[in-house]
PDB file of C-alpha atoms in Angstrom:
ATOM      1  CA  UNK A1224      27.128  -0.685  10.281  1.00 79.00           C
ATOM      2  CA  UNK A1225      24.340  -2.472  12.350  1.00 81.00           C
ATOM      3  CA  UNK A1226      21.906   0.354  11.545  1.00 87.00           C
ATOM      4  CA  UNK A1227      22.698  -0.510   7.730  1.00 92.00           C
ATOM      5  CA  UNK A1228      22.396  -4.181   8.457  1.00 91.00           C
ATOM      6  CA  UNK A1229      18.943  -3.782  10.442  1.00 92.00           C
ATOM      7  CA  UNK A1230      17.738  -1.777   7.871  1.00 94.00           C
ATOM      8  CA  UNK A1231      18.508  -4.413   5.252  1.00 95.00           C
ATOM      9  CA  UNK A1232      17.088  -7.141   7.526  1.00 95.00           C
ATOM     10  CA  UNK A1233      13.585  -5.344   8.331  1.00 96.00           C
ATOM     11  CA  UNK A1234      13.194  -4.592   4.291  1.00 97.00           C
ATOM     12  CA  UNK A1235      14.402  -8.166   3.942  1.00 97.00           C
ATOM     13  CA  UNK A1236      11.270  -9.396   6.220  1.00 97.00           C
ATOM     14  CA  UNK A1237       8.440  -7.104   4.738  1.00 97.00           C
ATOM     15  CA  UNK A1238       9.750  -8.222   1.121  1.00 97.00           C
ATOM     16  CA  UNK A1239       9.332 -11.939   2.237  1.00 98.00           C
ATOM     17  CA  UNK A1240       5.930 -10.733   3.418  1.00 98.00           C
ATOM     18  CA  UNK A1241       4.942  -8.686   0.802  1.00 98.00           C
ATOM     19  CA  UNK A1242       6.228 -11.583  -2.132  1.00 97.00           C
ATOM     20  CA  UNK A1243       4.006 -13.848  -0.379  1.00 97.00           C
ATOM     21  CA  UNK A1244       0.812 -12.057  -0.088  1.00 97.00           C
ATOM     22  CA  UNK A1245       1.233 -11.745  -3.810  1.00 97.00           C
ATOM     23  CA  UNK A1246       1.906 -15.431  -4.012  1.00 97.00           C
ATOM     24  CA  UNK A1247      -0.824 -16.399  -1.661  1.00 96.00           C
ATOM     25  CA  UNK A1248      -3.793 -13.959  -3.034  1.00 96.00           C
ATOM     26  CA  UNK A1249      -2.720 -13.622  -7.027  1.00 96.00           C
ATOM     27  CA  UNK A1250      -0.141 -15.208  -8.775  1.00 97.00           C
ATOM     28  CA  UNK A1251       0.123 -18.717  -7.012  1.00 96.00           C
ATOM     29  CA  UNK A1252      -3.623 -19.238  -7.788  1.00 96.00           C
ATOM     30  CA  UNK A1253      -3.336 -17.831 -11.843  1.00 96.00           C
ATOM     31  CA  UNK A1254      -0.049 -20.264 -12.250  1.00 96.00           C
ATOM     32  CA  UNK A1255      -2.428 -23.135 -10.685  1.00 96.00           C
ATOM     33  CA  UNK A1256      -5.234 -22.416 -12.892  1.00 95.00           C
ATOM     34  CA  UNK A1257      -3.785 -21.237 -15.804  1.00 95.00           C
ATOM     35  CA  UNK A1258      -6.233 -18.707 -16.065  1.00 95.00           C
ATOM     36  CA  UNK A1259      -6.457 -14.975 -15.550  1.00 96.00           C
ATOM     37  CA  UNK A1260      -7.602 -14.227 -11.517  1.00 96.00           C
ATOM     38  CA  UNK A1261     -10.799 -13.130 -12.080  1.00 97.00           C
ATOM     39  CA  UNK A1262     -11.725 -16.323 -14.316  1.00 96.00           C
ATOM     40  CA  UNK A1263     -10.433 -18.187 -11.570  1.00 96.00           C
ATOM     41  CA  UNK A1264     -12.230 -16.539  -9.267  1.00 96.00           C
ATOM     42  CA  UNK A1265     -15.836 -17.131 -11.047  1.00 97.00           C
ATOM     43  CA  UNK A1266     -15.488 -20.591 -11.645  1.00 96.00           C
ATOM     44  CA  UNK A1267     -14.042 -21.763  -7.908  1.00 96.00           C
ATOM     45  CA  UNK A1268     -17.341 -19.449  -6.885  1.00 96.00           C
ATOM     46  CA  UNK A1269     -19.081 -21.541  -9.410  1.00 96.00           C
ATOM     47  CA  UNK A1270     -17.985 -24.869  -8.638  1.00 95.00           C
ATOM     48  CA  UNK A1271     -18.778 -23.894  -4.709  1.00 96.00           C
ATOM     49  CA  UNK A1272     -15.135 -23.421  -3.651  1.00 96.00           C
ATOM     50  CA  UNK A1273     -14.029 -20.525  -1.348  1.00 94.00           C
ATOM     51  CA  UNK A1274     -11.421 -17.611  -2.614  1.00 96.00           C
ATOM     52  CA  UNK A1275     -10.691 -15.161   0.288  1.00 96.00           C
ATOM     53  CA  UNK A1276      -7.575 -12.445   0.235  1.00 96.00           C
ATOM     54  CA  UNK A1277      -7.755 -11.927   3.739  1.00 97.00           C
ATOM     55  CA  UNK A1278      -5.071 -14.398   4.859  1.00 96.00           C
ATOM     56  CA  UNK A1279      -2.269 -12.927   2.124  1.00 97.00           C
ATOM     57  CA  UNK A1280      -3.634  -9.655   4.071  1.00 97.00           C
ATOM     58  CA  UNK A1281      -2.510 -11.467   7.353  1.00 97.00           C
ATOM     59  CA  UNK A1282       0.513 -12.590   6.034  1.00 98.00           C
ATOM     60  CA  UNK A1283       1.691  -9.212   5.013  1.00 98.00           C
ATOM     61  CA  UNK A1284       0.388  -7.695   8.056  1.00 98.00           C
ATOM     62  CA  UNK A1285       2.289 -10.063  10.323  1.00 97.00           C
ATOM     63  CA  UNK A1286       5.479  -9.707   8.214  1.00 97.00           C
ATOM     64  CA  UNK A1287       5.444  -5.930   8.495  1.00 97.00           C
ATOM     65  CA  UNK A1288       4.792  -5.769  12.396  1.00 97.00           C
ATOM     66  CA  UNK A1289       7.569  -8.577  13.159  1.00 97.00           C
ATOM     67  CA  UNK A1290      10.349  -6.657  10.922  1.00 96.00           C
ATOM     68  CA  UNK A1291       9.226  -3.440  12.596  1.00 96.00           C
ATOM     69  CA  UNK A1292       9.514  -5.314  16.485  1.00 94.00           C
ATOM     70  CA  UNK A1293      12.567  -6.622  15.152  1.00 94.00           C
ATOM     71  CA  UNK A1294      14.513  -3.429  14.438  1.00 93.00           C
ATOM     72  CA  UNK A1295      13.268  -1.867  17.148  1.00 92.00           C
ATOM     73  CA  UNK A1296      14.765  -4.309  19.140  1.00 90.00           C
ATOM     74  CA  UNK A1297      17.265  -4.605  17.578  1.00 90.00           C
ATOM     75  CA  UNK A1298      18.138  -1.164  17.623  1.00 86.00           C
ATOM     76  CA  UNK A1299      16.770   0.810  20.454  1.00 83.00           C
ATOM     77  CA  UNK A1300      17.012  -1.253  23.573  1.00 70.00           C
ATOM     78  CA  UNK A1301      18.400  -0.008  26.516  1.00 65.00           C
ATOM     79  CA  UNK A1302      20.740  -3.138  26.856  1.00 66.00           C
ATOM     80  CA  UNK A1303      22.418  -4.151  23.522  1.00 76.00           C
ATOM     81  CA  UNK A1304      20.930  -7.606  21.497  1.00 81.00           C
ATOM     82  CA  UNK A1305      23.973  -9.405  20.998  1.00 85.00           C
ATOM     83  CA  UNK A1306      25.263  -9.706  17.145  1.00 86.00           C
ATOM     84  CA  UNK A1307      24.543 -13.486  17.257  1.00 87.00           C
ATOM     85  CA  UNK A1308      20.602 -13.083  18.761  1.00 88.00           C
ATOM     86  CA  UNK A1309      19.819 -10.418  16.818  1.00 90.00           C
ATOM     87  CA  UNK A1310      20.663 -12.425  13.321  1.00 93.00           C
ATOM     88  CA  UNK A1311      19.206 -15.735  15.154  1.00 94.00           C
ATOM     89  CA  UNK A1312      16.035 -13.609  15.572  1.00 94.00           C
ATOM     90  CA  UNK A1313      15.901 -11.969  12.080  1.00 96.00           C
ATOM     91  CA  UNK A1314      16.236 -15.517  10.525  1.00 97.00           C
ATOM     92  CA  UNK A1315      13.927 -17.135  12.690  1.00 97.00           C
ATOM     93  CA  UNK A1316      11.269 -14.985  11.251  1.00 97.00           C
ATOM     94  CA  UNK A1317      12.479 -15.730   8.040  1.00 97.00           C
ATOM     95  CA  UNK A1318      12.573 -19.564   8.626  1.00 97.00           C
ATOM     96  CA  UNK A1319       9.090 -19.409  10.354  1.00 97.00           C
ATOM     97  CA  UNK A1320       7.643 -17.669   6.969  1.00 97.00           C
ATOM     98  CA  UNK A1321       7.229 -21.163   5.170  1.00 97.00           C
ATOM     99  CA  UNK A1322       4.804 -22.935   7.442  1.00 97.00           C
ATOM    100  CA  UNK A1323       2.993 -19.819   8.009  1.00 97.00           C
ATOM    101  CA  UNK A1324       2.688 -18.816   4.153  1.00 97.00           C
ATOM    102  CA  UNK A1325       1.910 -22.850   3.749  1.00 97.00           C
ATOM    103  CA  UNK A1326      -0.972 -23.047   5.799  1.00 96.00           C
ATOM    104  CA  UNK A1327      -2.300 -19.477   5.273  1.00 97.00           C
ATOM    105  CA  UNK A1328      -2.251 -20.312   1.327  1.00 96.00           C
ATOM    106  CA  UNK A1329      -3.593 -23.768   1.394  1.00 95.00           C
ATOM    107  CA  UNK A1330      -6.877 -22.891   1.507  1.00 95.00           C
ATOM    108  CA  UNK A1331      -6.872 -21.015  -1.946  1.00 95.00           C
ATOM    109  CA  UNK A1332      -4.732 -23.364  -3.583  1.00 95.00           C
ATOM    110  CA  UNK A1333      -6.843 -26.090  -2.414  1.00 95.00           C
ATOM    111  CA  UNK A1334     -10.060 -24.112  -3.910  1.00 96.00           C
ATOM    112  CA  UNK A1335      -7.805 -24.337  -7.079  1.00 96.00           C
ATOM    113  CA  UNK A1336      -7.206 -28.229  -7.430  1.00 95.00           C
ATOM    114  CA  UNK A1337     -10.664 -28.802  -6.431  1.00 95.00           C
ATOM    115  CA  UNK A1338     -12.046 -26.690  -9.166  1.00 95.00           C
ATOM    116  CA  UNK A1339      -9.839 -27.494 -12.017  1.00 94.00           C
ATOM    117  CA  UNK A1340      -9.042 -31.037 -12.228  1.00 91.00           C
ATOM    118  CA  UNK A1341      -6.363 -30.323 -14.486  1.00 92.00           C
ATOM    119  CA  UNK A1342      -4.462 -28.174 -12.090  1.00 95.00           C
ATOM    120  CA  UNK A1343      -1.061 -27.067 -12.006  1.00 95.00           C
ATOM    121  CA  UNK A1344       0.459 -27.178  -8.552  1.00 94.00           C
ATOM    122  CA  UNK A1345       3.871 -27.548  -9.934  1.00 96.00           C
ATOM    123  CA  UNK A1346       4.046 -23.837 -11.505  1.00 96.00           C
ATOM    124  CA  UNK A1347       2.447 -23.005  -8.286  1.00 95.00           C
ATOM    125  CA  UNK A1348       5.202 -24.496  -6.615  1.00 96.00           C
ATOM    126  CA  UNK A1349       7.885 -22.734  -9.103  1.00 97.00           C
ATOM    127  CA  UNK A1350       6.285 -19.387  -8.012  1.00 96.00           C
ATOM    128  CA  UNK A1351       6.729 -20.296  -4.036  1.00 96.00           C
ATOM    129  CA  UNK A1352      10.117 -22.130  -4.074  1.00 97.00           C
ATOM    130  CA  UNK A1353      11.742 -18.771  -3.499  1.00 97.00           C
ATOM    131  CA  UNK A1354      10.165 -18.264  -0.052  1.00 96.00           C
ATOM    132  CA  UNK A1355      10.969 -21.802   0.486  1.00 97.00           C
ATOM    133  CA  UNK A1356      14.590 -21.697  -0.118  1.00 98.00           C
ATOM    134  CA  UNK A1357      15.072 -18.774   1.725  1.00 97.00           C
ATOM    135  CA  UNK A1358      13.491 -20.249   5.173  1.00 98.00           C
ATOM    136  CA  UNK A1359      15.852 -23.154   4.826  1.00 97.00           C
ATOM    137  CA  UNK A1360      18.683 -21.502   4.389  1.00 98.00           C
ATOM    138  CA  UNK A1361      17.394 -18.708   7.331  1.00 97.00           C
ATOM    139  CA  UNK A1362      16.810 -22.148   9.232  1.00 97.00           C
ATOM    140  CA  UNK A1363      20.357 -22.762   8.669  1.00 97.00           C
ATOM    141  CA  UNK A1364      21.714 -19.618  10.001  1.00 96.00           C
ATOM    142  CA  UNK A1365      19.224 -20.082  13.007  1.00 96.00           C
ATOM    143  CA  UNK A1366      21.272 -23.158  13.720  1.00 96.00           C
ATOM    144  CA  UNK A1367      25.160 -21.743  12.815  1.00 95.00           C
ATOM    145  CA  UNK A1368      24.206 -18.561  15.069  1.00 93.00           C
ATOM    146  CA  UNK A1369      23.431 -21.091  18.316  1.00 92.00           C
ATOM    147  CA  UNK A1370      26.217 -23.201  17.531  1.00 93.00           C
ATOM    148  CA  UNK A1371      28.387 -20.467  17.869  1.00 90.00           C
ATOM    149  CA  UNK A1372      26.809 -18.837  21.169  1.00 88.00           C
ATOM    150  CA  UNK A1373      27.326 -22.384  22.448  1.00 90.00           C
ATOM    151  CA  UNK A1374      30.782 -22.829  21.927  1.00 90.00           C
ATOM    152  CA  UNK A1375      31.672 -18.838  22.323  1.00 87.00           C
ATOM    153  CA  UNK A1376      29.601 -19.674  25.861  1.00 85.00           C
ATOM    154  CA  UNK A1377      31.712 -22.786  26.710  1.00 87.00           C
ATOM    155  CA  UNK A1378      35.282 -21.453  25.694  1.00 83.00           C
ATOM    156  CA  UNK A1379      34.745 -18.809  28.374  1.00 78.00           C
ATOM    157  CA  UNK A1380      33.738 -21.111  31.272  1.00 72.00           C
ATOM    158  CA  UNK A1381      36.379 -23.339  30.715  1.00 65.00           C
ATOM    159  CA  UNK A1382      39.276 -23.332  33.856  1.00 66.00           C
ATOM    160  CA  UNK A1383      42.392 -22.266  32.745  1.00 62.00           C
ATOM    161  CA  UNK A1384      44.854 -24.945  33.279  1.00 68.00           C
ATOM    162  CA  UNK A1385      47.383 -24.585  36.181  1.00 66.00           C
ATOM    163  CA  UNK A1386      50.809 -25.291  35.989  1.00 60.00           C
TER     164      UNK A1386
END
């Protein structure tokens, strides 16, 4: 079972990764603009504004290698990850995906609103809200997962009570 579930969690990662590269490089800008992507392209090179796919590049990249280093660690060290680290790891990857996709794809998107002034970040914002709501709610396991070390921690150091 925690092959299955490692598996699921590294194709979980590089899908986050992969999603956002698309987001960051493609479909974010053409929901912005409202144009087609290589329209878009022209006139933010025309209006002096910068377009670069190299950080949607990065972002995949980096959300490849950590799901890989994360089920290999997962799986094949010589001491076992406990349950609750191992899903406290996978979602903190997950959970750290939103600031990283935010600042890696603020550069294009600002390109965007400085070319058209007519913009529209909020279809933009449609298009990411996915990756958003599922680093939240990743954040939210992060937080269940060291609650529950805590308190598994504590109820084992406790004295037992002598009569």
């Amino acid at each position: 079972m925690r092959i299955l579930l490692t598996l699921l969690g590294i194709v979980a990662i590089i899908v986050y990764a992969l999603f956002g590269a698309a987001l960051m490089n493609d479909w974010a800008v053409v929901a912005a603009s409202g144009m087609p992507l290589e329209t878009t392209i022209a006139d933010m090179h025309a209006a002096g504004q910068s377009y670069s796919t190299i950080p949607g590049f990065v972002f995949a990249a980096l959300g490849l290698l950590l799901g890989l280093l994360w089920g290999v660690t997962t799986l094949f060290r010589r001491t076992a990850l406990p349950n609750w680290a191992a899903v406290s790891l996978w979602a903190g990857i997950i959970a750290l995906g939103a600031p990283a996709y935010f600042f890696l794809s603020f550069g294009n998107l600002n390109s965007v609103g400085d070319t058209y002034f007519d913009w529209n970040s909020e279809a933009a914002f449609a298009l990411e809200a996915p990756l958003y709501i599922a680093s939240g709610l990743a954040f939210l396991v992060v937080v269940a997962m060291m609650v529950t070390a805590v308190i598994k921690a504590t109820a084992r150091k406790k004295p037992s009570p002598v009569t």
